[in-house]
Structures are given as C-alpha cells and as structure tokens.
PDB file of C-alpha atoms in Angstrom:
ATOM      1  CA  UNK A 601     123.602 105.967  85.422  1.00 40.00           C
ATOM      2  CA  UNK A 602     120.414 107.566  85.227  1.00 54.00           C
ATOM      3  CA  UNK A 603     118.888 105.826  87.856  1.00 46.00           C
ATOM      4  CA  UNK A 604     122.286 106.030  90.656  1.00 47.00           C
ATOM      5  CA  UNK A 605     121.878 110.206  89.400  1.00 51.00           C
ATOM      6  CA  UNK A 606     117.991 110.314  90.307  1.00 57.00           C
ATOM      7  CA  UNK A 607     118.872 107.756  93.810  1.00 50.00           C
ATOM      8  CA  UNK A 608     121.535 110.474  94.962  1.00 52.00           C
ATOM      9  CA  UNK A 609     118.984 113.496  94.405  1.00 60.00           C
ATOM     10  CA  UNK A 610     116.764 111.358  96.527  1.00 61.00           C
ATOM     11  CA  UNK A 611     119.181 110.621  99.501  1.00 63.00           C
ATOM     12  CA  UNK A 612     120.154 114.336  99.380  1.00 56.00           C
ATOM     13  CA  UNK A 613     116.475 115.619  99.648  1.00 61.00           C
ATOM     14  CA  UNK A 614     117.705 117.787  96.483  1.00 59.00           C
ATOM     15  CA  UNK A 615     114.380 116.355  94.848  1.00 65.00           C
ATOM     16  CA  UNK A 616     111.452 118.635  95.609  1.00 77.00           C
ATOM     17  CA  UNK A 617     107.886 117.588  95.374  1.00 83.00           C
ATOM     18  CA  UNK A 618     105.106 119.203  92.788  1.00 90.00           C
ATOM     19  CA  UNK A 619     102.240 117.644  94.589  1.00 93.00           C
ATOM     20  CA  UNK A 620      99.155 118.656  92.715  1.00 95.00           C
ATOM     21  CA  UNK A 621      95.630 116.878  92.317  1.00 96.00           C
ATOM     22  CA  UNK A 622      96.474 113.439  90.462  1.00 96.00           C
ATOM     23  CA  UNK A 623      93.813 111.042  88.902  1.00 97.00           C
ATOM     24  CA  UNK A 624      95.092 107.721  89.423  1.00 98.00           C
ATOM     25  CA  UNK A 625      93.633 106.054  86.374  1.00 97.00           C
ATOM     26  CA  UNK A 626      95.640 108.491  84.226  1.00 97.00           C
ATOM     27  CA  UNK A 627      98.758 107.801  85.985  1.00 98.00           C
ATOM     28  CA  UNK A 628      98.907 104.369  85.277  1.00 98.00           C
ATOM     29  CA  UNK A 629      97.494 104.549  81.804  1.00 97.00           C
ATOM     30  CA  UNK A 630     100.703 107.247  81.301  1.00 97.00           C
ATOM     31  CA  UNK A 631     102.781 104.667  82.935  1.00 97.00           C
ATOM     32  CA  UNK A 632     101.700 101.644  80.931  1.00 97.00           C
ATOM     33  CA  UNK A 633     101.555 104.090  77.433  1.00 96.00           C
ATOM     34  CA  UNK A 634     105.454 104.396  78.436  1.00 95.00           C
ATOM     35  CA  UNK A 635     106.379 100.586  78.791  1.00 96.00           C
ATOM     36  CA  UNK A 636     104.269  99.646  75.844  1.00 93.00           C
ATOM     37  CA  UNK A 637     105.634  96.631  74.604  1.00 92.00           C
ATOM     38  CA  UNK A 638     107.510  95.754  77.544  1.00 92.00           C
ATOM     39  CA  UNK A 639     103.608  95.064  78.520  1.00 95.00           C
ATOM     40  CA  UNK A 640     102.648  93.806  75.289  1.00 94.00           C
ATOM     41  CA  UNK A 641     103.081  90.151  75.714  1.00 92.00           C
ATOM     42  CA  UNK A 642     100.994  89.969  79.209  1.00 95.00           C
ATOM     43  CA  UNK A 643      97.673  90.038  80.251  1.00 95.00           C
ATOM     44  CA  UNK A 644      97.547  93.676  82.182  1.00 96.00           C
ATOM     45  CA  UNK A 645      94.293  93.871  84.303  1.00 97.00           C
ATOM     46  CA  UNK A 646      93.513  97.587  85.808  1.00 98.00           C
ATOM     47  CA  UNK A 647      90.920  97.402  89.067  1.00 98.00           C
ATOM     48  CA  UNK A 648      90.450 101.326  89.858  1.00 98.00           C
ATOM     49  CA  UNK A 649      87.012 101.797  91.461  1.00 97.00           C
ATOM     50  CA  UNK A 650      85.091 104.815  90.019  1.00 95.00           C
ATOM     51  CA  UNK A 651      84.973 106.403  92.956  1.00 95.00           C
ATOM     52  CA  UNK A 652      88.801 106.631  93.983  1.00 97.00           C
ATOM     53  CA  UNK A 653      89.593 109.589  95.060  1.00 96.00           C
ATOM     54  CA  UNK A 654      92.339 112.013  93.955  1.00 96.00           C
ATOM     55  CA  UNK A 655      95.887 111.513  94.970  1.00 97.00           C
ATOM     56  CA  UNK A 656      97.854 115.077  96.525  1.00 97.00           C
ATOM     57  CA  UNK A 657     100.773 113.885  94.782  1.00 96.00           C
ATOM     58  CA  UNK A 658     104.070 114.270  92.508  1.00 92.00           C
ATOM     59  CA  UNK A 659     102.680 112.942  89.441  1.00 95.00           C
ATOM     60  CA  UNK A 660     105.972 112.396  87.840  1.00 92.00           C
ATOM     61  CA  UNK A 661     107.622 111.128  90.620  1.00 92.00           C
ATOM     62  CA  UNK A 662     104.220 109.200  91.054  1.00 96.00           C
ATOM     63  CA  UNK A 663     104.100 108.080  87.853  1.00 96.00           C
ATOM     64  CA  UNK A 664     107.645 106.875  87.785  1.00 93.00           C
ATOM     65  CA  UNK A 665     106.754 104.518  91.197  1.00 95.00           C
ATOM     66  CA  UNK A 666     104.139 102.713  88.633  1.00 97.00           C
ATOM     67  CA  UNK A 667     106.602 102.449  85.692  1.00 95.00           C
ATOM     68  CA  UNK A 668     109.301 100.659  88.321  1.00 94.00           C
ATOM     69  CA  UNK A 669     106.493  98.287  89.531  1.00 96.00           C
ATOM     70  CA  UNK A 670     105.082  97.234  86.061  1.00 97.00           C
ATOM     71  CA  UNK A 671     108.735  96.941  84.409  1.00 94.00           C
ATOM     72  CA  UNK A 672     109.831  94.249  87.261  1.00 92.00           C
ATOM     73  CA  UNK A 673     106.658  92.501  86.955  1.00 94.00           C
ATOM     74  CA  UNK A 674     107.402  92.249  83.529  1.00 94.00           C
ATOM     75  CA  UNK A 675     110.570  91.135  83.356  1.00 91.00           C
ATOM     76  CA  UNK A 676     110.083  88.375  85.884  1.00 89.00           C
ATOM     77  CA  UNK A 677     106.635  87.048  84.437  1.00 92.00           C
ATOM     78  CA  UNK A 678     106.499  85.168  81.577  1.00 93.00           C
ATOM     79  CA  UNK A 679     104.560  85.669  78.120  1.00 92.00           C
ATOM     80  CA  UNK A 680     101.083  85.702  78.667  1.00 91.00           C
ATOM     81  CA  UNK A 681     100.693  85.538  82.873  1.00 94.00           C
ATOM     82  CA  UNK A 682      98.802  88.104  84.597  1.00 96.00           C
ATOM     83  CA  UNK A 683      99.922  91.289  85.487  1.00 97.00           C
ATOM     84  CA  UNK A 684      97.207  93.448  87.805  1.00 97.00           C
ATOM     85  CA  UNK A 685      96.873  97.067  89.243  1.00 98.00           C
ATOM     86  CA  UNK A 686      94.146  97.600  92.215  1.00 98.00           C
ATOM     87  CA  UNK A 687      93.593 100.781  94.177  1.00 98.00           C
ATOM     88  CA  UNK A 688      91.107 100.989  97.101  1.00 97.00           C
ATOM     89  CA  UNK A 689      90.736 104.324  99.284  1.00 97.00           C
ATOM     90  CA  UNK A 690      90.507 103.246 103.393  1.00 94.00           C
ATOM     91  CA  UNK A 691      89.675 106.112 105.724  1.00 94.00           C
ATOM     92  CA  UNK A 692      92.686 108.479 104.924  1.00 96.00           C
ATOM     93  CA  UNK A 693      94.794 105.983 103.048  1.00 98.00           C
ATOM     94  CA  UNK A 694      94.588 105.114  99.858  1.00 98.00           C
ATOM     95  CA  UNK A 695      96.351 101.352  98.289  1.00 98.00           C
ATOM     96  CA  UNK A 696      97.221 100.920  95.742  1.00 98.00           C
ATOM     97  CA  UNK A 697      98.798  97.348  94.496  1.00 98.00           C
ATOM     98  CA  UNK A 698     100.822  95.872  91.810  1.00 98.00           C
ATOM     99  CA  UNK A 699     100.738  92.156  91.975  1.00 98.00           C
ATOM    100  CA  UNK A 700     101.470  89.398  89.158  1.00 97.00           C
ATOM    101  CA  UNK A 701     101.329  85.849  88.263  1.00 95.00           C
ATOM    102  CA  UNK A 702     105.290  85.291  87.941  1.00 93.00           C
ATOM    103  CA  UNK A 703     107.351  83.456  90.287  1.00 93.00           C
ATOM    104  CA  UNK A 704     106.984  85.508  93.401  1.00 93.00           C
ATOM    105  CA  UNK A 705     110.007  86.668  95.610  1.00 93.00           C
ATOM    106  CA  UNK A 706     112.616  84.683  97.317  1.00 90.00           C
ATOM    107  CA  UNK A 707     111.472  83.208 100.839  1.00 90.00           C
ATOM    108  CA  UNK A 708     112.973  85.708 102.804  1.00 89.00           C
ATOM    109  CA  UNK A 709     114.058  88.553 100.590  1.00 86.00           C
ATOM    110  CA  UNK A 710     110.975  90.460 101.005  1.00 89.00           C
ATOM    111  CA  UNK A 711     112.403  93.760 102.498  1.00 89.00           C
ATOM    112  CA  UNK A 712     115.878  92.877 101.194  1.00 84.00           C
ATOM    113  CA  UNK A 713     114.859  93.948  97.852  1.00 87.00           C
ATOM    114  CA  UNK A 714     114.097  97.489  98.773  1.00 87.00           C
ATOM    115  CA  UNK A 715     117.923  98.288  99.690  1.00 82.00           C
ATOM    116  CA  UNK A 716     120.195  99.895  96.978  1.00 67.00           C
ATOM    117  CA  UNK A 717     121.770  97.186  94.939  1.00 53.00           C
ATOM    118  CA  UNK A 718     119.511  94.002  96.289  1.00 57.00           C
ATOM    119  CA  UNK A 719     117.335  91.972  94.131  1.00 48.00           C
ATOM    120  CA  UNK A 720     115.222  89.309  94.353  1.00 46.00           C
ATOM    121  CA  UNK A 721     117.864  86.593  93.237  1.00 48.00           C
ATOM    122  CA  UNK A 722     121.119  87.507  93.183  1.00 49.00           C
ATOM    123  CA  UNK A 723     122.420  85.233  90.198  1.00 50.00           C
ATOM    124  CA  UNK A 724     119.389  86.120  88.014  1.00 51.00           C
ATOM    125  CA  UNK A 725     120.193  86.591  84.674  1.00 43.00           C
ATOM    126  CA  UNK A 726     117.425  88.821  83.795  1.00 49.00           C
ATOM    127  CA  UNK A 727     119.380  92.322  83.697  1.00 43.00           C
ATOM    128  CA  UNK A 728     118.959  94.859  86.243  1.00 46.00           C
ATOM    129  CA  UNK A 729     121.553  96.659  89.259  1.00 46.00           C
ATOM    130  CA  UNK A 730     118.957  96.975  92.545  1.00 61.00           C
ATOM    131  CA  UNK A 731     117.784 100.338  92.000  1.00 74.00           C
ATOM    132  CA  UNK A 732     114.140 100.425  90.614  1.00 84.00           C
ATOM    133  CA  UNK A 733     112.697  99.292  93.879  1.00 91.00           C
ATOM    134  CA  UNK A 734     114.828 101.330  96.101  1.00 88.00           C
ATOM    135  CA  UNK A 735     114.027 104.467  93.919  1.00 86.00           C
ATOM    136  CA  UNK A 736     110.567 103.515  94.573  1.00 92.00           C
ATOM    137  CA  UNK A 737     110.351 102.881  98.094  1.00 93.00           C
ATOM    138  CA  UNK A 738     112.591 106.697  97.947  1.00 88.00           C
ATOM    139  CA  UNK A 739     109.846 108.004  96.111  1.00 90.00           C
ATOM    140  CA  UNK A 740     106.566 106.562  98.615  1.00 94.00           C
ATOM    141  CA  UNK A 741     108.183 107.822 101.183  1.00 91.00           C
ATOM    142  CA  UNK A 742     108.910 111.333 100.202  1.00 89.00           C
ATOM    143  CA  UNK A 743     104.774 110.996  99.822  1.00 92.00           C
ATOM    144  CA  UNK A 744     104.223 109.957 103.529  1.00 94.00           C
ATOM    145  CA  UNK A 745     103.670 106.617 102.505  1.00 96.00           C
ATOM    146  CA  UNK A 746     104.924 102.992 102.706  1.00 97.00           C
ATOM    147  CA  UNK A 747     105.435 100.283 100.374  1.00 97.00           C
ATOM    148  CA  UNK A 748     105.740  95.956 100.995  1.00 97.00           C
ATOM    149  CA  UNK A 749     106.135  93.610  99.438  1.00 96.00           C
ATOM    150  CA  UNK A 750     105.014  89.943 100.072  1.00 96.00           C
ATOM    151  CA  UNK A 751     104.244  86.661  97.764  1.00 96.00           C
ATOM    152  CA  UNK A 752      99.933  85.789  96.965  1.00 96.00           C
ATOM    153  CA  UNK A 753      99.147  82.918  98.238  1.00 95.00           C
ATOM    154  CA  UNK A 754      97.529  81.979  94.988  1.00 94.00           C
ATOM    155  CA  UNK A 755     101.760  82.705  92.985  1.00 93.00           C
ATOM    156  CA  UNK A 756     103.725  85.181  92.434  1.00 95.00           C
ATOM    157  CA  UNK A 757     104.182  89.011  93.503  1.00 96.00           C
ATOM    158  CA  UNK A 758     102.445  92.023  95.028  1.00 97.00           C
ATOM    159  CA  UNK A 759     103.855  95.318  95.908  1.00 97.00           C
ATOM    160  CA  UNK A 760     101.248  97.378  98.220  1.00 98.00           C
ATOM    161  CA  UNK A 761     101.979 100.964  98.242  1.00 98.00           C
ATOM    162  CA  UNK A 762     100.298 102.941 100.752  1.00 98.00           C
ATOM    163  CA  UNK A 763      99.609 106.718 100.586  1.00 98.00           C
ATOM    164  CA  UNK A 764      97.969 109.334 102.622  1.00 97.00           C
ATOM    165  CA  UNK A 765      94.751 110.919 101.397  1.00 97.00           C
ATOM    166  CA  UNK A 766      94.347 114.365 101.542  1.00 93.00           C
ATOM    167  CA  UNK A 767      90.802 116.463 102.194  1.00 90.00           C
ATOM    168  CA  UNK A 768      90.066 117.882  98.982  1.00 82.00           C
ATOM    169  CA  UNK A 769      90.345 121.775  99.286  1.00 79.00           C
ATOM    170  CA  UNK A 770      87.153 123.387  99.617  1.00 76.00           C
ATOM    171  CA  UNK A 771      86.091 125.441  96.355  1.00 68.00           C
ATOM    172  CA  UNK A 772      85.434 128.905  96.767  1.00 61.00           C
ATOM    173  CA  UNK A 773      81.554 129.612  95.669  1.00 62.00           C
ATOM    174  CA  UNK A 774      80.802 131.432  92.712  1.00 62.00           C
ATOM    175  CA  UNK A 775      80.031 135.474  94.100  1.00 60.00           C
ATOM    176  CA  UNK A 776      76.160 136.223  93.465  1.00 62.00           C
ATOM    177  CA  UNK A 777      76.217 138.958  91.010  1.00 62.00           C
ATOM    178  CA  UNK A 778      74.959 142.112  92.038  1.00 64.00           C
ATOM    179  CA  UNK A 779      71.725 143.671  91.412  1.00 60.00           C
ATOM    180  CA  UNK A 780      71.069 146.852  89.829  1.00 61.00           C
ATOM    181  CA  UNK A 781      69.284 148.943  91.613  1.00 58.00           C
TER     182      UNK A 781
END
C-alpha cells in the first residue's frame, strides 16, 4: 500500500523535491544501515572514488532509489554472491551503479521491468508486486536523470543510474575586517 500511495504522489507531481548538497557515500551507507540484514548474508562491495563530487539532490527520495536497488539485488542473489555499488563523475554526469552476482534479468525484460506491476519473471516466487523499480525510475527522473538496466557479461545484474551534476555554488569570501583608524 505504501508503495502504490508514494507511486500515485509521483504520477501526480504532488511529490516536491528538497534538493540540497548530498554526499554519496553517506547515502548509501544510510541506505544499507536500513536493509541491514536483508544485506547481511552477501558480500556488499562499495567503489566510491574519493573525489566524487556532491550530488544536488533529494536525499530521501535519493536515498530511497538505493534502498530499492540493494533490496532486489538481495532478494534475487543468493547467500554469499556479490552485491556492488560504483559511482564515477563524467563531465556533468555522474553514475552511479548497482550490479550483483545473481541470476541476471530475463533475455528481453530489460525495460519491461521498469513499468508499474512488471518484474523480472512473472511466476517468481520470491514476493514482490512491480513497484520498487518503477518508483525508482519515478524518482531518477524527477532528478533529470535516467536509469537501465542490462545483464554483465561476467552474471547477473546492473542497474546504471545516471544523474546530472551540478556546479557547486560559489562561496561568498569571508569580508576583510576593517581597520581602525
């Protein structure tokens, strides 16, 4: 329910962003404090060069895109695969992917699984409606961005998300204190 409430504020636009300066590497530490021991059982491997820069972004709504990403890759990867987050900044766009060692996405289904109500495999008994991904791909775009999502050649997943980097704004200079005369 939650989910269909927070896919219909969405659609409607009644969702406003908070962008604000974001630090990546605290997002996803925030997102992977919150799925705990959903993450437990896997080997979670975090690739955020030190020089990233800062994201101009909704960091709960930003936040929530990471939580959506690292629950599906652990549901569908078994005990002990890899799980992996890597970010890399490009000219104005930073990427930011989400990939895993599980059994990848159905030939085909690639964009499929973005729509309301799609998954990967339709008969899967691993519980779930459609929505995470959709809310997701809601979310990156409200940002300006994009997300895709394609198989490694080497198995399993990765979900590229793609958003616009912003100038940092320039700080004003401290005012030289005045002399007495």
């Amino acid at each position: 329910v939650t989910n269909l409430l927070e896919m219909a504020r969405l659609e409607s636009g009644q969702t406003l962003l908070r962008p604000d300066w974001q630090n990546l590497e605290e997002l996803v530490g925030a997102a992977r404090n919150e799925l705990g021991a959903r993450l437990a059982k896997h080997n979670v491997t975090v690739e955020i060069p030190p020089e990233f820069p800062l994201l101009h972004a909704d960091a709960v709504l930003l936040e929530r895109v990471l939580v959506n990403l690292l629950e599906n890759a652990a549901k569908y990867v078994p005990e002990g695969k890899r799980i992996g987050i890597r970010a890399q900044a490009h000219g104005d766009t930073a990427a930011i992917a989400v990939w895993d060692d599980g059994p990848g996405i159905p030939e085909g289904r690639e964009k499929a699984i973005f729509e309301k109500f799609m998954r990967g495999d339709p008969e899967s008994p691993i519980a779930g409606v459609g929505l995470g991904l959709a809310i997701t791909r809601a979310i990156v775009e409200a940002h300006g961005g994009t997300i895709a999502a394609a198989n490694r050649p080497e198995g399993g997943a990765q979900f590229v998300v793609q958003l616009p980097l912003k100038p940092m704004p320039e700080l004003d200079p401290e005012p030289e204190p005045e002399s007495l005369p």
